[in-house]
Amino acid sequence: MSAAHIKLALSLPPRLRTFFARYPPHEILPPALTAYQKETPNPFKTTRHPVTGRYHDPKYSLRRQADLAKLAREHGVEELLPPSTKKSETRLERRVKLGLRVKGTGVGQKVKGHKHERHMIAKMEKRRKAMVEMPDLIREWKKVGKRNWTKWPKSSSTR
């Protein structure tokens, strides 16, 4: 191994160093040791017991995988991690394949929403129009007076 690789490995945070010590990437292993890599299962995937056939959880949970992927991304060694759903290239592929998958975000689509949400635009426009006309209305009220206002219907009951 060259001095540059050793210097790079020492500059990594302890969590990444420990991970790469336990699960070395095949890119940095000599060809004689690739059999070890084939025998060692991916720590990010579930494994099946050879005798019982039962599945065992991965060594690293999804949260820990995400933390490792973030650390590796920050230090520029993400491509050395084993295949995982938390790697940025996998996430990007899935986003391209499936899209945003939120109803109403496509071109020309609308989300149904609650009634108050659907009527909000018209309601706010009506409110804005009333606020714009308010100074004229106040001036007219002051001119005419409270008792002589004719626009409002008078109530049928008299007091």
PDB file of C-alpha atoms in Angstrom:
ATOM      1  CA  MET A   1       0.000   0.000   0.000  1.00  0.00           C
ATOM      2  CA  SER A   2       1.377   3.397  -0.871  1.00  0.00           C
ATOM      3  CA  ALA A   3       2.023   6.182   1.600  1.00  0.00           C
ATOM      4  CA  ALA A   4      -0.797   8.244   0.066  1.00  0.00           C
ATOM      5  CA  HIS A   5      -3.351   5.513   0.859  1.00  0.00           C
ATOM      6  CA  ILE A   6      -2.083   5.258   4.431  1.00  0.00           C
ATOM      7  CA  LYS A   7      -2.239   9.017   4.873  1.00  0.00           C
ATOM      8  CA  LEU A   8      -5.801   9.040   3.490  1.00  0.00           C
ATOM      9  CA  ALA A   9      -6.831   6.217   5.811  1.00  0.00           C
ATOM     10  CA  LEU A  10      -5.435   8.020   8.848  1.00  0.00           C
ATOM     11  CA  SER A  11      -7.272  11.215   7.924  1.00  0.00           C
ATOM     12  CA  LEU A  12     -10.659   9.429   8.074  1.00  0.00           C
ATOM     13  CA  PRO A  13     -12.791   9.644  11.222  1.00  0.00           C
ATOM     14  CA  PRO A  14     -12.600   6.653  13.598  1.00  0.00           C
ATOM     15  CA  ARG A  15     -16.016   5.277  12.616  1.00  0.00           C
ATOM     16  CA  LEU A  16     -15.019   5.016   8.951  1.00  0.00           C
ATOM     17  CA  ARG A  17     -11.602   3.619   9.812  1.00  0.00           C
ATOM     18  CA  THR A  18     -13.196   0.910  11.958  1.00  0.00           C
ATOM     19  CA  PHE A  19     -15.699   0.057   9.241  1.00  0.00           C
ATOM     20  CA  PHE A  20     -13.044  -0.216   6.527  1.00  0.00           C
ATOM     21  CA  ALA A  21     -10.840  -2.304   8.840  1.00  0.00           C
ATOM     22  CA  ARG A  22     -13.681  -4.807   9.374  1.00  0.00           C
ATOM     23  CA  TYR A  23     -15.028  -4.725   5.819  1.00  0.00           C
ATOM     24  CA  PRO A  24     -12.202  -3.675   3.481  1.00  0.00           C
ATOM     25  CA  PRO A  25     -13.309  -2.644  -0.020  1.00  0.00           C
ATOM     26  CA  HIS A  26     -12.215  -4.975  -2.816  1.00  0.00           C
ATOM     27  CA  GLU A  27     -10.621  -2.028  -4.627  1.00  0.00           C
ATOM     28  CA  ILE A  28      -7.814  -1.829  -2.068  1.00  0.00           C
ATOM     29  CA  LEU A  29      -7.410  -5.564  -1.339  1.00  0.00           C
ATOM     30  CA  PRO A  30      -4.760  -7.559  -3.193  1.00  0.00           C
ATOM     31  CA  PRO A  31      -6.188 -10.199  -5.577  1.00  0.00           C
ATOM     32  CA  ALA A  32      -5.222 -13.056  -3.213  1.00  0.00           C
ATOM     33  CA  LEU A  33      -7.555 -11.728  -0.499  1.00  0.00           C
ATOM     34  CA  THR A  34     -10.662 -11.265  -2.657  1.00  0.00           C
ATOM     35  CA  ALA A  35     -11.873 -14.709  -1.540  1.00  0.00           C
ATOM     36  CA  TYR A  36     -12.176 -13.257   1.981  1.00  0.00           C
ATOM     37  CA  GLN A  37     -14.406 -10.558   0.617  1.00  0.00           C
ATOM     38  CA  LYS A  38     -16.658 -13.101  -1.092  1.00  0.00           C
ATOM     39  CA  GLU A  39     -17.018 -15.081   2.139  1.00  0.00           C
ATOM     40  CA  THR A  40     -17.775 -11.959   4.196  1.00  0.00           C
ATOM     41  CA  PRO A  41     -21.376 -10.940   3.556  1.00  0.00           C
ATOM     42  CA  ASN A  42     -22.406  -7.358   2.935  1.00  0.00           C
ATOM     43  CA  PRO A  43     -22.931  -5.824   6.409  1.00  0.00           C
ATOM     44  CA  PHE A  44     -25.748  -3.660   5.015  1.00  0.00           C
ATOM     45  CA  LYS A  45     -27.889  -6.590   3.796  1.00  0.00           C
ATOM     46  CA  THR A  46     -29.801  -9.320   5.591  1.00  0.00           C
ATOM     47  CA  THR A  47     -28.093 -12.719   5.600  1.00  0.00           C
ATOM     48  CA  ARG A  48     -29.586 -16.185   5.507  1.00  0.00           C
ATOM     49  CA  HIS A  49     -28.350 -18.869   7.887  1.00  0.00           C
ATOM     50  CA  PRO A  50     -27.018 -21.803   5.821  1.00  0.00           C
ATOM     51  CA  VAL A  51     -28.503 -24.517   8.077  1.00  0.00           C
ATOM     52  CA  THR A  52     -31.769 -23.119   9.416  1.00  0.00           C
ATOM     53  CA  GLY A  53     -32.560 -20.873   6.453  1.00  0.00           C
ATOM     54  CA  ARG A  54     -33.677 -18.059   8.761  1.00  0.00           C
ATOM     55  CA  TYR A  55     -32.799 -14.479   7.944  1.00  0.00           C
ATOM     56  CA  HIS A  56     -30.542 -12.433  10.205  1.00  0.00           C
ATOM     57  CA  ASP A  57     -30.677  -8.658  10.431  1.00  0.00           C
ATOM     58  CA  PRO A  58     -27.850  -6.664   8.833  1.00  0.00           C
ATOM     59  CA  LYS A  59     -24.893  -5.726  11.027  1.00  0.00           C
ATOM     60  CA  TYR A  60     -25.573  -2.035  10.363  1.00  0.00           C
ATOM     61  CA  SER A  61     -29.093  -0.633  10.713  1.00  0.00           C
ATOM     62  CA  LEU A  62     -30.494   1.773   8.128  1.00  0.00           C
ATOM     63  CA  ARG A  63     -29.801   4.714  10.429  1.00  0.00           C
ATOM     64  CA  ARG A  64     -26.173   3.656  10.928  1.00  0.00           C
ATOM     65  CA  GLN A  65     -25.847   3.046   7.176  1.00  0.00           C
ATOM     66  CA  ALA A  66     -27.064   6.589   6.517  1.00  0.00           C
ATOM     67  CA  ASP A  67     -24.575   7.993   9.051  1.00  0.00           C
ATOM     68  CA  LEU A  68     -21.706   6.049   7.475  1.00  0.00           C
ATOM     69  CA  ALA A  69     -22.733   7.118   3.975  1.00  0.00           C
ATOM     70  CA  LYS A  70     -22.825  10.785   5.058  1.00  0.00           C
ATOM     71  CA  LEU A  71     -19.402  10.532   6.670  1.00  0.00           C
ATOM     72  CA  ALA A  72     -17.958   8.780   3.628  1.00  0.00           C
ATOM     73  CA  ARG A  73     -19.529  11.394   1.320  1.00  0.00           C
ATOM     74  CA  GLU A  74     -17.975  14.216   3.344  1.00  0.00           C
ATOM     75  CA  HIS A  75     -14.537  12.593   3.138  1.00  0.00           C
ATOM     76  CA  GLY A  76     -14.815  11.537  -0.528  1.00  0.00           C
ATOM     77  CA  VAL A  77     -14.733   7.756  -0.023  1.00  0.00           C
ATOM     78  CA  GLU A  78     -18.414   6.905  -0.535  1.00  0.00           C
ATOM     79  CA  GLU A  79     -17.698   4.702  -3.560  1.00  0.00           C
ATOM     80  CA  LEU A  80     -15.640   2.380  -1.308  1.00  0.00           C
ATOM     81  CA  LEU A  81     -18.713   1.460   0.769  1.00  0.00           C
ATOM     82  CA  PRO A  82     -20.578  -1.774  -0.045  1.00  0.00           C
ATOM     83  CA  PRO A  83     -23.844  -1.508  -2.001  1.00  0.00           C
ATOM     84  CA  SER A  84     -26.534   0.137   0.119  1.00  0.00           C
ATOM     85  CA  THR A  85     -29.840   1.959  -0.307  1.00  0.00           C
ATOM     86  CA  LYS A  86     -28.354   4.935   1.549  1.00  0.00           C
ATOM     87  CA  LYS A  87     -25.604   5.733  -0.946  1.00  0.00           C
ATOM     88  CA  SER A  88     -26.238   8.880  -2.964  1.00  0.00           C
ATOM     89  CA  GLU A  89     -25.990   7.173  -6.368  1.00  0.00           C
ATOM     90  CA  THR A  90     -28.609   4.573  -5.368  1.00  0.00           C
ATOM     91  CA  ARG A  91     -30.927   7.250  -4.026  1.00  0.00           C
ATOM     92  CA  LEU A  92     -30.542   9.285  -7.215  1.00  0.00           C
ATOM     93  CA  GLU A  93     -31.283   6.235  -9.400  1.00  0.00           C
ATOM     94  CA  ARG A  94     -34.429   5.512  -7.394  1.00  0.00           C
ATOM     95  CA  ARG A  95     -35.562   9.161  -7.619  1.00  0.00           C
ATOM     96  CA  VAL A  96     -35.081   9.139 -11.400  1.00  0.00           C
ATOM     97  CA  LYS A  97     -36.874   5.795 -11.782  1.00  0.00           C
ATOM     98  CA  LEU A  98     -39.847   6.454  -9.512  1.00  0.00           C
ATOM     99  CA  GLY A  99     -40.103  10.237  -9.576  1.00  0.00           C
ATOM    100  CA  LEU A 100     -41.287  12.264  -6.615  1.00  0.00           C
ATOM    101  CA  ARG A 101     -44.334  10.011  -6.043  1.00  0.00           C
ATOM    102  CA  VAL A 102     -46.416  12.760  -4.463  1.00  0.00           C
ATOM    103  CA  LYS A 103     -49.910  13.109  -5.900  1.00  0.00           C
ATOM    104  CA  GLY A 104     -50.528  16.455  -7.497  1.00  0.00           C
ATOM    105  CA  THR A 105     -46.908  17.422  -8.135  1.00  0.00           C
ATOM    106  CA  GLY A 106     -47.035  16.560 -11.846  1.00  0.00           C
ATOM    107  CA  VAL A 107     -47.768  18.982 -14.660  1.00  0.00           C
ATOM    108  CA  GLY A 108     -51.399  20.111 -14.608  1.00  0.00           C
ATOM    109  CA  GLN A 109     -52.265  18.089 -11.494  1.00  0.00           C
ATOM    110  CA  LYS A 110     -53.918  19.405  -8.362  1.00  0.00           C
ATOM    111  CA  VAL A 111     -54.058  17.933  -4.898  1.00  0.00           C
ATOM    112  CA  LYS A 112     -57.637  17.636  -3.656  1.00  0.00           C
ATOM    113  CA  GLY A 113     -56.974  19.077  -0.201  1.00  0.00           C
ATOM    114  CA  HIS A 114     -59.491  20.139   2.429  1.00  0.00           C
ATOM    115  CA  LYS A 115     -62.387  22.418   1.567  1.00  0.00           C
ATOM    116  CA  HIS A 116     -60.806  25.416   3.298  1.00  0.00           C
ATOM    117  CA  GLU A 117     -57.598  24.832   1.318  1.00  0.00           C
ATOM    118  CA  ARG A 118     -59.436  24.644  -2.016  1.00  0.00           C
ATOM    119  CA  HIS A 119     -61.383  27.851  -1.354  1.00  0.00           C
ATOM    120  CA  MET A 120     -58.469  29.790   0.112  1.00  0.00           C
ATOM    121  CA  ILE A 121     -57.339  31.488  -3.123  1.00  0.00           C
ATOM    122  CA  ALA A 122     -60.792  32.901  -3.936  1.00  0.00           C
ATOM    123  CA  LYS A 123     -61.329  33.888  -0.308  1.00  0.00           C
ATOM    124  CA  MET A 124     -58.013  35.742  -0.100  1.00  0.00           C
ATOM    125  CA  GLU A 125     -58.687  37.503  -3.416  1.00  0.00           C
ATOM    126  CA  LYS A 126     -62.079  38.654  -2.125  1.00  0.00           C
ATOM    127  CA  ARG A 127     -60.430  39.875   1.092  1.00  0.00           C
ATOM    128  CA  ARG A 128     -57.713  41.718  -0.858  1.00  0.00           C
ATOM    129  CA  LYS A 129     -60.329  43.404  -3.054  1.00  0.00           C
ATOM    130  CA  ALA A 130     -62.277  44.510   0.037  1.00  0.00           C
ATOM    131  CA  MET A 131     -59.120  45.983   1.599  1.00  0.00           C
ATOM    132  CA  VAL A 132     -58.365  47.928  -1.586  1.00  0.00           C
ATOM    133  CA  GLU A 133     -61.907  49.371  -1.664  1.00  0.00           C
ATOM    134  CA  MET A 134     -61.996  50.080   2.096  1.00  0.00           C
ATOM    135  CA  PRO A 135     -60.772  53.757   2.020  1.00  0.00           C
ATOM    136  CA  ASP A 136     -63.524  54.726  -0.473  1.00  0.00           C
ATOM    137  CA  LEU A 137     -66.130  52.916   1.614  1.00  0.00           C
ATOM    138  CA  ILE A 138     -65.016  54.680   4.808  1.00  0.00           C
ATOM    139  CA  ARG A 139     -65.140  58.061   3.069  1.00  0.00           C
ATOM    140  CA  GLU A 140     -68.675  57.330   1.866  1.00  0.00           C
ATOM    141  CA  TRP A 141     -69.770  56.226   5.358  1.00  0.00           C
ATOM    142  CA  LYS A 142     -68.423  59.430   6.885  1.00  0.00           C
ATOM    143  CA  LYS A 143     -70.248  61.500   4.284  1.00  0.00           C
ATOM    144  CA  VAL A 144     -73.615  59.770   4.608  1.00  0.00           C
ATOM    145  CA  GLY A 145     -73.592  58.942   8.301  1.00  0.00           C
ATOM    146  CA  LYS A 146     -74.542  55.835  10.215  1.00  0.00           C
ATOM    147  CA  ARG A 147     -78.346  56.229  10.107  1.00  0.00           C
ATOM    148  CA  ASN A 148     -78.688  57.074   6.398  1.00  0.00           C
ATOM    149  CA  TRP A 149     -76.655  54.207   4.953  1.00  0.00           C
ATOM    150  CA  THR A 150     -78.746  52.769   2.067  1.00  0.00           C
ATOM    151  CA  LYS A 151     -76.629  49.907   0.730  1.00  0.00           C
ATOM    152  CA  TRP A 152     -77.334  47.584   3.654  1.00  0.00           C
ATOM    153  CA  PRO A 153     -80.853  46.083   3.848  1.00  0.00           C
ATOM    154  CA  LYS A 154     -82.736  47.274   6.876  1.00  0.00           C
ATOM    155  CA  SER A 155     -83.984  44.593   9.232  1.00  0.00           C
ATOM    156  CA  SER A 156     -87.705  43.888   9.256  1.00  0.00           C
ATOM    157  CA  SER A 157     -87.985  44.083  13.022  1.00  0.00           C
ATOM    158  CA  THR A 158     -88.033  47.517  14.601  1.00  0.00           C
ATOM    159  CA  ARG A 159     -86.933  48.161  18.116  1.00  0.00           C
TER     160      ARG A 159
END
